[in-house]
Amino acid sequence: MATKPTESITILSLRKLSLGTAEPQVKEPKTFTVEDAVETIGFGRFHIALFLIMGSTGVFWLAGSLLIIGLASVVIPTIGWRWLIRIASIPGIILIMAFKFIPESARFNVSTGNTQAAVATLEHIAKMNRSVMPEGKLVEPVLEKRGRFADLLDAKYLRTTLQIWVIWLGISFAYYGVILASAELLERDLVCGSKADSEVVVTGGDSGESQSPCYCHMFAPSDYRTMIISTIGEIALNPLNILGINFLGRRLSLSITMGCTALFFLLLNICTSSAGLIGFLFMLRALVAANFNTIYIYTAEVYPTTMRALGMGISGSLCRIGAMVAPFISQVLMSASILGALCLFSSVCVVCAISAFTLPIETKGRTLQQIK
């Protein structure tokens, strides 16, 4: 009986056999970031509520300004300005206590290692939106680069950064300047300069205080009405401002509104009626608010993602400097020369208008990802 020859097993055939056998792969656990969770959850009731809350803050600013003016018209003539300060501080005290109950952001919790709290926040959002969380474990994304102060002064952004800083400082200077100048002009009734020498109220004797220009003219109801009407101007140009920045571009729109701001500062020195003064103050408040809106949008768009928060933060710091300088011009310099103070405000606005017009980058029609 014939036997079948057996095939010899060689080292080469064993190697082929080992190569042909797939090794079992270890399955990596699924992970997701906060951004992935937000994308998975999608748009829903939470985002609508967030939009309403954040959108109403601009209305809470206007409402607060109107409320303090109305409160002053009642409190100051009766129980004095000190009680106005005390009453006005109550909402701030309540807000400080309420901070304890405001939840922290999921991104901050992840960055500090508190992933459990971050997951709880994301699950709450998913529940509100009637959606589901992504599968896996929440992890912090790896950032390739963080923004540095030196990046703002890099050759690519140096000119843009310096001009943006000038504009932020000048806009803040003009914004708080017109608010304080309004009160000074109404209190002293010096629009035409006709009562500059007759409204000095002194309180006795030959003391040094009697030689200081201490104006104690109390606001009349019409003065409070003027302040309220001019304050409403902060939202008057919002529709035109939106159209301007989308059709004319950020640079041209900002340069136009800054130039008009400079013009209306000079118009405050013209002898006019009460209605004319109200109109000038109304337009000034509308223009300075439009300036803030435009530069805020431009600054957020011109920097890439890694530098955006840093650029906005430093610009906001310079904004505070402008706010600190404004009272010295609106109250101190205006006591010596109305025209000098108004010309200074106007000159700063002209510088800002030129700086806005010559900005090297126009962000109209460009997405944030394209601006690098």
PDB file of N, CA and C in Angstrom, residues 71-156:
ATOM      1  N   LEU A  71     -33.406 106.836  40.214  1.00  0.00           N
ATOM      2  CA  LEU A  71     -33.227 106.762  41.666  1.00  0.00           C
ATOM      3  C   LEU A  71     -32.620 108.048  42.206  1.00  0.00           C
ATOM      4  N   ALA A  72     -31.660 108.604  41.467  1.00  0.00           N
ATOM      5  CA  ALA A  72     -31.032 109.858  41.904  1.00  0.00           C
ATOM      6  C   ALA A  72     -32.026 111.007  41.933  1.00  0.00           C
ATOM      7  N   SER A  73     -32.950 111.037  40.983  1.00  0.00           N
ATOM      8  CA  SER A  73     -33.931 112.114  40.950  1.00  0.00           C
ATOM      9  C   SER A  73     -34.863 112.093  42.151  1.00  0.00           C
ATOM     10  N   VAL A  74     -34.998 110.934  42.794  1.00  0.00           N
ATOM     11  CA  VAL A  74     -35.869 110.813  43.965  1.00  0.00           C
ATOM     12  C   VAL A  74     -35.081 110.925  45.267  1.00  0.00           C
ATOM     13  N   VAL A  75     -33.900 110.306  45.312  1.00  0.00           N
ATOM     14  CA  VAL A  75     -33.159 110.187  46.570  1.00  0.00           C
ATOM     15  C   VAL A  75     -32.381 111.454  46.893  1.00  0.00           C
ATOM     16  N   ILE A  76     -31.668 112.010  45.906  1.00  0.00           N
ATOM     17  CA  ILE A  76     -30.782 113.153  46.191  1.00  0.00           C
ATOM     18  C   ILE A  76     -31.548 114.365  46.734  1.00  0.00           C
ATOM     19  N   PRO A  77     -32.656 114.774  46.146  1.00  0.00           N
ATOM     20  CA  PRO A  77     -33.356 115.956  46.693  1.00  0.00           C
ATOM     21  C   PRO A  77     -33.965 115.723  48.074  1.00  0.00           C
ATOM     22  N   THR A  78     -34.153 114.474  48.480  1.00  0.00           N
ATOM     23  CA  THR A  78     -34.843 114.180  49.742  1.00  0.00           C
ATOM     24  C   THR A  78     -33.883 113.804  50.861  1.00  0.00           C
ATOM     25  N   ILE A  79     -33.108 112.738  50.659  1.00  0.00           N
ATOM     26  CA  ILE A  79     -32.243 112.262  51.757  1.00  0.00           C
ATOM     27  C   ILE A  79     -30.762 112.364  51.432  1.00  0.00           C
ATOM     28  N   GLY A  80     -30.393 112.844  50.236  1.00  0.00           N
ATOM     29  CA  GLY A  80     -28.998 113.152  49.944  1.00  0.00           C
ATOM     30  C   GLY A  80     -28.288 112.094  49.125  1.00  0.00           C
ATOM     31  N   TRP A  81     -27.104 112.481  48.601  1.00  0.00           N
ATOM     32  CA  TRP A  81     -26.354 111.614  47.705  1.00  0.00           C
ATOM     33  C   TRP A  81     -25.724 110.436  48.415  1.00  0.00           C
ATOM     34  N   ARG A  82     -25.456 110.567  49.718  1.00  0.00           N
ATOM     35  CA  ARG A  82     -24.858 109.436  50.434  1.00  0.00           C
ATOM     36  C   ARG A  82     -25.799 108.235  50.455  1.00  0.00           C
ATOM     37  N   TRP A  83     -27.079 108.497  50.626  1.00  0.00           N
ATOM     38  CA  TRP A  83     -28.051 107.414  50.606  1.00  0.00           C
ATOM     39  C   TRP A  83     -28.188 106.824  49.211  1.00  0.00           C
ATOM     40  N   LEU A  84     -27.952 107.627  48.185  1.00  0.00           N
ATOM     41  CA  LEU A  84     -27.961 107.100  46.822  1.00  0.00           C
ATOM     42  C   LEU A  84     -26.853 106.062  46.652  1.00  0.00           C
ATOM     43  N   ILE A  85     -25.662 106.359  47.176  1.00  0.00           N
ATOM     44  CA  ILE A  85     -24.547 105.409  47.098  1.00  0.00           C
ATOM     45  C   ILE A  85     -24.878 104.135  47.857  1.00  0.00           C
ATOM     46  N   ARG A  86     -25.455 104.275  49.036  1.00  0.00           N
ATOM     47  CA  ARG A  86     -25.781 103.091  49.830  1.00  0.00           C
ATOM     48  C   ARG A  86     -26.812 102.214  49.145  1.00  0.00           C
ATOM     49  N   ILE A  87     -27.842 102.835  48.610  1.00  0.00           N
ATOM     50  CA  ILE A  87     -28.891 102.060  47.945  1.00  0.00           C
ATOM     51  C   ILE A  87     -28.359 101.413  46.666  1.00  0.00           C
ATOM     52  N   ALA A  88     -27.530 102.147  45.927  1.00  0.00           N
ATOM     53  CA  ALA A  88     -27.002 101.624  44.671  1.00  0.00           C
ATOM     54  C   ALA A  88     -26.054 100.454  44.882  1.00  0.00           C
ATOM     55  N   SER A  89     -25.465 100.326  46.070  1.00  0.00           N
ATOM     56  CA  SER A  89     -24.531  99.224  46.342  1.00  0.00           C
ATOM     57  C   SER A  89     -25.251  97.917  46.680  1.00  0.00           C
ATOM     58  N   ILE A  90     -26.546  97.963  46.948  1.00  0.00           N
ATOM     59  CA  ILE A  90     -27.282  96.754  47.346  1.00  0.00           C
ATOM     60  C   ILE A  90     -27.258  95.681  46.258  1.00  0.00           C
ATOM     61  N   PRO A  91     -27.533  95.992  44.971  1.00  0.00           N
ATOM     62  CA  PRO A  91     -27.468  94.937  43.951  1.00  0.00           C
ATOM     63  C   PRO A  91     -26.099  94.287  43.841  1.00  0.00           C
ATOM     64  N   GLY A  92     -25.040  95.064  44.025  1.00  0.00           N
ATOM     65  CA  GLY A  92     -23.700  94.493  43.977  1.00  0.00           C
ATOM     66  C   GLY A  92     -23.446  93.510  45.107  1.00  0.00           C
ATOM     67  N   ILE A  93     -23.936  93.842  46.296  1.00  0.00           N
ATOM     68  CA  ILE A  93     -23.779  92.935  47.433  1.00  0.00           C
ATOM     69  C   ILE A  93     -24.545  91.637  47.197  1.00  0.00           C
ATOM     70  N   ILE A  94     -25.755  91.757  46.668  1.00  0.00           N
ATOM     71  CA  ILE A  94     -26.549  90.557  46.360  1.00  0.00           C
ATOM     72  C   ILE A  94     -25.849  89.709  45.302  1.00  0.00           C
ATOM     73  N   LEU A  95     -25.253  90.347  44.307  1.00  0.00           N
ATOM     74  CA  LEU A  95     -24.563  89.612  43.247  1.00  0.00           C
ATOM     75  C   LEU A  95     -23.355  88.866  43.792  1.00  0.00           C
ATOM     76  N   ILE A  96     -22.621  89.482  44.710  1.00  0.00           N
ATOM     77  CA  ILE A  96     -21.462  88.813  45.304  1.00  0.00           C
ATOM     78  C   ILE A  96     -21.890  87.535  46.028  1.00  0.00           C
ATOM     79  N   MET A  97     -22.978  87.597  46.749  1.00  0.00           N
ATOM     80  CA  MET A  97     -23.475  86.404  47.451  1.00  0.00           C
ATOM     81  C   MET A  97     -24.012  85.364  46.471  1.00  0.00           C
ATOM     82  N   ALA A  98     -24.543  85.831  45.334  1.00  0.00           N
ATOM     83  CA  ALA A  98     -25.103  84.895  44.362  1.00  0.00           C
ATOM     84  C   ALA A  98     -24.033  84.155  43.577  1.00  0.00           C
ATOM     85  N   PHE A  99     -22.798  84.675  43.562  1.00  0.00           N
ATOM     86  CA  PHE A  99     -21.722  84.006  42.840  1.00  0.00           C
ATOM     87  C   PHE A  99     -21.504  82.572  43.333  1.00  0.00           C
ATOM     88  N   LYS A 100     -21.801  82.334  44.606  1.00  0.00           N
ATOM     89  CA  LYS A 100     -21.596  81.014  45.178  1.00  0.00           C
ATOM     90  C   LYS A 100     -22.468  79.975  44.496  1.00  0.00           C
ATOM     91  N   PHE A 101     -23.608  80.374  43.975  1.00  0.00           N
ATOM     92  CA  PHE A 101     -24.559  79.435  43.390  1.00  0.00           C
ATOM     93  C   PHE A 101     -24.459  79.362  41.869  1.00  0.00           C
ATOM     94  N   ILE A 102     -23.521  80.111  41.287  1.00  0.00           N
ATOM     95  CA  ILE A 102     -23.339  80.073  39.840  1.00  0.00           C
ATOM     96  C   ILE A 102     -22.397  78.931  39.490  1.00  0.00           C
ATOM     97  N   PRO A 103     -22.786  77.975  38.643  1.00  0.00           N
ATOM     98  CA  PRO A 103     -21.920  76.837  38.330  1.00  0.00           C
ATOM     99  C   PRO A 103     -20.703  77.257  37.517  1.00  0.00           C
ATOM    100  N   GLU A 104     -19.596  76.540  37.753  1.00  0.00           N
ATOM    101  CA  GLU A 104     -18.367  76.809  37.012  1.00  0.00           C
ATOM    102  C   GLU A 104     -18.464  76.192  35.622  1.00  0.00           C
ATOM    103  N   SER A 105     -17.694  76.706  34.689  1.00  0.00           N
ATOM    104  CA  SER A 105     -17.740  76.197  33.320  1.00  0.00           C
ATOM    105  C   SER A 105     -17.091  74.818  33.244  1.00  0.00           C
ATOM    106  N   ALA A 106     -17.560  74.014  32.283  1.00  0.00           N
ATOM    107  CA  ALA A 106     -17.017  72.659  32.119  1.00  0.00           C
ATOM    108  C   ALA A 106     -15.552  72.703  31.700  1.00  0.00           C
ATOM    109  N   ARG A 107     -15.191  73.656  30.864  1.00  0.00           N
ATOM    110  CA  ARG A 107     -13.799  73.757  30.418  1.00  0.00           C
ATOM    111  C   ARG A 107     -12.861  74.045  31.589  1.00  0.00           C
ATOM    112  N   PHE A 108     -13.280  74.935  32.477  1.00  0.00           N
ATOM    113  CA  PHE A 108     -12.429  75.248  33.630  1.00  0.00           C
ATOM    114  C   PHE A 108     -12.289  74.027  34.532  1.00  0.00           C
ATOM    115  N   ASN A 109     -13.386  73.316  34.771  1.00  0.00           N
ATOM    116  CA  ASN A 109     -13.320  72.136  35.630  1.00  0.00           C
ATOM    117  C   ASN A 109     -12.399  71.071  35.049  1.00  0.00           C
ATOM    118  N   VAL A 110     -12.440  70.886  33.731  1.00  0.00           N
ATOM    119  CA  VAL A 110     -11.559  69.904  33.108  1.00  0.00           C
ATOM    120  C   VAL A 110     -10.100  70.332  33.229  1.00  0.00           C
ATOM    121  N   SER A 111      -9.832  71.622  33.014  1.00  0.00           N
ATOM    122  CA  SER A 111      -8.449  72.109  33.085  1.00  0.00           C
ATOM    123  C   SER A 111      -7.866  72.011  34.477  1.00  0.00           C
ATOM    124  N   THR A 112      -8.717  72.015  35.514  1.00  0.00           N
ATOM    125  CA  THR A 112      -8.246  71.890  36.897  1.00  0.00           C
ATOM    126  C   THR A 112      -8.319  70.458  37.419  1.00  0.00           C
ATOM    127  N   GLY A 113      -8.707  69.522  36.566  1.00  0.00           N
ATOM    128  CA  GLY A 113      -8.761  68.130  36.971  1.00  0.00           C
ATOM    129  C   GLY A 113     -10.064  67.684  37.593  1.00  0.00           C
ATOM    130  N   ASN A 114     -11.034  68.559  37.689  1.00  0.00           N
ATOM    131  CA  ASN A 114     -12.327  68.223  38.293  1.00  0.00           C
ATOM    132  C   ASN A 114     -13.279  67.744  37.197  1.00  0.00           C
ATOM    133  N   THR A 115     -12.971  66.577  36.621  1.00  0.00           N
ATOM    134  CA  THR A 115     -13.760  66.064  35.507  1.00  0.00           C
ATOM    135  C   THR A 115     -15.164  65.653  35.932  1.00  0.00           C
ATOM    136  N   GLN A 116     -15.314  65.264  37.191  1.00  0.00           N
ATOM    137  CA  GLN A 116     -16.641  64.849  37.659  1.00  0.00           C
ATOM    138  C   GLN A 116     -17.633  66.005  37.586  1.00  0.00           C
ATOM    139  N   ALA A 117     -17.202  67.192  38.035  1.00  0.00           N
ATOM    140  CA  ALA A 117     -18.068  68.361  37.960  1.00  0.00           C
ATOM    141  C   ALA A 117     -18.327  68.765  36.509  1.00  0.00           C
ATOM    142  N   ALA A 118     -17.303  68.613  35.653  1.00  0.00           N
ATOM    143  CA  ALA A 118     -17.482  68.943  34.241  1.00  0.00           C
ATOM    144  C   ALA A 118     -18.504  68.018  33.581  1.00  0.00           C
ATOM    145  N   VAL A 119     -18.426  66.725  33.902  1.00  0.00           N
ATOM    146  CA  VAL A 119     -19.386  65.769  33.348  1.00  0.00           C
ATOM    147  C   VAL A 119     -20.801  66.090  33.830  1.00  0.00           C
ATOM    148  N   ALA A 120     -20.920  66.483  35.111  1.00  0.00           N
ATOM    149  CA  ALA A 120     -22.237  66.831  35.649  1.00  0.00           C
ATOM    150  C   ALA A 120     -22.830  68.029  34.904  1.00  0.00           C
ATOM    151  N   THR A 121     -21.999  69.023  34.595  1.00  0.00           N
ATOM    152  CA  THR A 121     -22.475  70.191  33.853  1.00  0.00           C
ATOM    153  C   THR A 121     -22.921  69.806  32.447  1.00  0.00           C
ATOM    154  N   LEU A 122     -22.124  68.990  31.771  1.00  0.00           N
ATOM    155  CA  LEU A 122     -22.471  68.568  30.414  1.00  0.00           C
ATOM    156  C   LEU A 122     -23.722  67.696  30.402  1.00  0.00           C
ATOM    157  N   GLU A 123     -23.875  66.853  31.412  1.00  0.00           N
ATOM    158  CA  GLU A 123     -25.081  66.027  31.491  1.00  0.00           C
ATOM    159  C   GLU A 123     -26.326  66.879  31.710  1.00  0.00           C
ATOM    160  N   HIS A 124     -26.183  67.952  32.478  1.00  0.00           N
ATOM    161  CA  HIS A 124     -27.309  68.867  32.683  1.00  0.00           C
ATOM    162  C   HIS A 124     -27.695  69.542  31.368  1.00  0.00           C
ATOM    163  N   ILE A 125     -26.682  69.943  30.577  1.00  0.00           N
ATOM    164  CA  ILE A 125     -26.966  70.559  29.278  1.00  0.00           C
ATOM    165  C   ILE A 125     -27.660  69.559  28.356  1.00  0.00           C
ATOM    166  N   ALA A 126     -27.154  68.321  28.339  1.00  0.00           N
ATOM    167  CA  ALA A 126     -27.766  67.291  27.498  1.00  0.00           C
ATOM    168  C   ALA A 126     -29.207  67.021  27.905  1.00  0.00           C
ATOM    169  N   LYS A 127     -29.461  67.033  29.206  1.00  0.00           N
ATOM    170  CA  LYS A 127     -30.824  66.802  29.684  1.00  0.00           C
ATOM    171  C   LYS A 127     -31.754  67.927  29.259  1.00  0.00           C
ATOM    172  N   MET A 128     -31.281  69.187  29.339  1.00  0.00           N
ATOM    173  CA  MET A 128     -32.103  70.318  28.908  1.00  0.00           C
ATOM    174  C   MET A 128     -32.400  70.253  27.415  1.00  0.00           C
ATOM    175  N   ASN A 129     -31.399  69.826  26.633  1.00  0.00           N
ATOM    176  CA  ASN A 129     -31.571  69.754  25.181  1.00  0.00           C
ATOM    177  C   ASN A 129     -32.221  68.449  24.723  1.00  0.00           C
ATOM    178  N   ARG A 130     -32.525  67.564  25.698  1.00  0.00           N
ATOM    179  CA  ARG A 130     -33.112  66.256  25.383  1.00  0.00           C
ATOM    180  C   ARG A 130     -32.232  65.489  24.413  1.00  0.00           C
ATOM    181  N   SER A 131     -30.948  65.476  24.734  1.00  0.00           N
ATOM    182  CA  SER A 131     -29.962  64.810  23.905  1.00  0.00           C
ATOM    183  C   SER A 131     -29.158  63.823  24.765  1.00  0.00           C
ATOM    184  N   VAL A 132     -28.098  63.279  24.208  1.00  0.00           N
ATOM    185  CA  VAL A 132     -27.275  62.298  24.918  1.00  0.00           C
ATOM    186  C   VAL A 132     -25.826  62.746  24.897  1.00  0.00           C
ATOM    187  N   MET A 133     -25.070  62.239  25.864  1.00  0.00           N
ATOM    188  CA  MET A 133     -23.645  62.503  25.940  1.00  0.00           C
ATOM    189  C   MET A 133     -22.885  61.543  25.027  1.00  0.00           C
ATOM    190  N   PRO A 134     -21.716  61.938  24.538  1.00  0.00           N
ATOM    191  CA  PRO A 134     -20.888  61.000  23.767  1.00  0.00           C
ATOM    192  C   PRO A 134     -20.342  59.896  24.661  1.00  0.00           C
ATOM    193  N   GLU A 135     -20.036  58.762  24.063  1.00  0.00           N
ATOM    194  CA  GLU A 135     -19.504  57.638  24.819  1.00  0.00           C
ATOM    195  C   GLU A 135     -18.031  57.864  25.140  1.00  0.00           C
ATOM    196  N   GLY A 136     -17.599  57.295  26.252  1.00  0.00           N
ATOM    197  CA  GLY A 136     -16.202  57.358  26.617  1.00  0.00           C
ATOM    198  C   GLY A 136     -15.945  58.199  27.853  1.00  0.00           C
ATOM    199  N   LYS A 137     -14.678  58.550  28.026  1.00  0.00           N
ATOM    200  CA  LYS A 137     -14.218  59.282  29.201  1.00  0.00           C
ATOM    201  C   LYS A 137     -13.865  60.720  28.802  1.00  0.00           C
ATOM    202  N   LEU A 138     -14.265  61.668  29.632  1.00  0.00           N
ATOM    203  CA  LEU A 138     -13.972  63.080  29.370  1.00  0.00           C
ATOM    204  C   LEU A 138     -12.512  63.361  29.675  1.00  0.00           C
ATOM    205  N   VAL A 139     -11.802  63.944  28.704  1.00  0.00           N
ATOM    206  CA  VAL A 139     -10.389  64.278  28.864  1.00  0.00           C
ATOM    207  C   VAL A 139     -10.166  65.712  28.429  1.00  0.00           C
ATOM    208  N   GLU A 140      -9.050  66.259  28.842  1.00  0.00           N
ATOM    209  CA  GLU A 140      -8.681  67.614  28.440  1.00  0.00           C
ATOM    210  C   GLU A 140      -7.945  67.571  27.119  1.00  0.00           C
ATOM    211  N   PRO A 141      -8.306  68.413  26.142  1.00  0.00           N
ATOM    212  CA  PRO A 141      -7.604  68.395  24.858  1.00  0.00           C
ATOM    213  C   PRO A 141      -6.174  68.886  25.006  1.00  0.00           C
ATOM    214  N   VAL A 142      -5.318  68.357  24.168  1.00  0.00           N
ATOM    215  CA  VAL A 142      -3.912  68.754  24.167  1.00  0.00           C
ATOM    216  C   VAL A 142      -3.754  69.979  23.281  1.00  0.00           C
ATOM    217  N   LEU A 143      -3.350  71.083  23.878  1.00  0.00           N
ATOM    218  CA  LEU A 143      -3.153  72.318  23.130  1.00  0.00           C
ATOM    219  C   LEU A 143      -1.733  72.376  22.609  1.00  0.00           C
ATOM    220  N   GLU A 144      -1.622  72.603  21.309  1.00  0.00           N
ATOM    221  CA  GLU A 144      -0.289  72.680  20.731  1.00  0.00           C
ATOM    222  C   GLU A 144       0.443  73.957  21.131  1.00  0.00           C
ATOM    223  N   LYS A 145      -0.315  75.034  21.299  1.00  0.00           N
ATOM    224  CA  LYS A 145       0.321  76.317  21.598  1.00  0.00           C
ATOM    225  C   LYS A 145      -0.644  77.201  22.340  1.00  0.00           C
ATOM    226  N   ARG A 146      -0.163  77.914  23.323  1.00  0.00           N
ATOM    227  CA  ARG A 146      -0.955  78.896  24.047  1.00  0.00           C
ATOM    228  C   ARG A 146      -0.473  80.296  23.682  1.00  0.00           C
ATOM    229  N   GLY A 147      -1.414  81.223  23.691  1.00  0.00           N
ATOM    230  CA  GLY A 147      -1.054  82.580  23.344  1.00  0.00           C
ATOM    231  C   GLY A 147      -0.148  83.222  24.386  1.00  0.00           C
ATOM    232  N   ARG A 148       0.798  83.992  23.922  1.00  0.00           N
ATOM    233  CA  ARG A 148       1.717  84.720  24.791  1.00  0.00           C
ATOM    234  C   ARG A 148       1.655  86.204  24.452  1.00  0.00           C
ATOM    235  N   PHE A 149       2.067  87.007  25.420  1.00  0.00           N
ATOM    236  CA  PHE A 149       2.065  88.448  25.182  1.00  0.00           C
ATOM    237  C   PHE A 149       2.981  88.804  24.016  1.00  0.00           C
ATOM    238  N   ALA A 150       4.089  88.081  23.893  1.00  0.00           N
ATOM    239  CA  ALA A 150       5.021  88.361  22.795  1.00  0.00           C
ATOM    240  C   ALA A 150       4.391  88.117  21.433  1.00  0.00           C
ATOM    241  N   ASP A 151       3.389  87.212  21.371  1.00  0.00           N
ATOM    242  CA  ASP A 151       2.735  86.946  20.091  1.00  0.00           C
ATOM    243  C   ASP A 151       1.975  88.167  19.583  1.00  0.00           C
ATOM    244  N   LEU A 152       1.426  88.961  20.501  1.00  0.00           N
ATOM    245  CA  LEU A 152       0.713  90.170  20.096  1.00  0.00           C
ATOM    246  C   LEU A 152       1.646  91.194  19.467  1.00  0.00           C
ATOM    247  N   LEU A 153       2.924  91.131  19.848  1.00  0.00           N
ATOM    248  CA  LEU A 153       3.909  92.086  19.340  1.00  0.00           C
ATOM    249  C   LEU A 153       4.782  91.474  18.264  1.00  0.00           C
ATOM    250  N   ASP A 154       4.356  90.318  17.767  1.00  0.00           N
ATOM    251  CA  ASP A 154       5.060  89.713  16.647  1.00  0.00           C
ATOM    252  C   ASP A 154       4.946  90.614  15.415  1.00  0.00           C
ATOM    253  N   ALA A 155       5.913  90.480  14.499  1.00  0.00           N
ATOM    254  CA  ALA A 155       5.940  91.365  13.327  1.00  0.00           C
ATOM    255  C   ALA A 155       4.645  91.306  12.536  1.00  0.00           C
ATOM    256  N   LYS A 156       3.960  90.148  12.535  1.00  0.00           N
ATOM    257  CA  LYS A 156       2.730  90.002  11.767  1.00  0.00           C
ATOM    258  C   LYS A 156       1.585  90.799  12.361  1.00  0.00           C
TER     259      LYS A 156
END
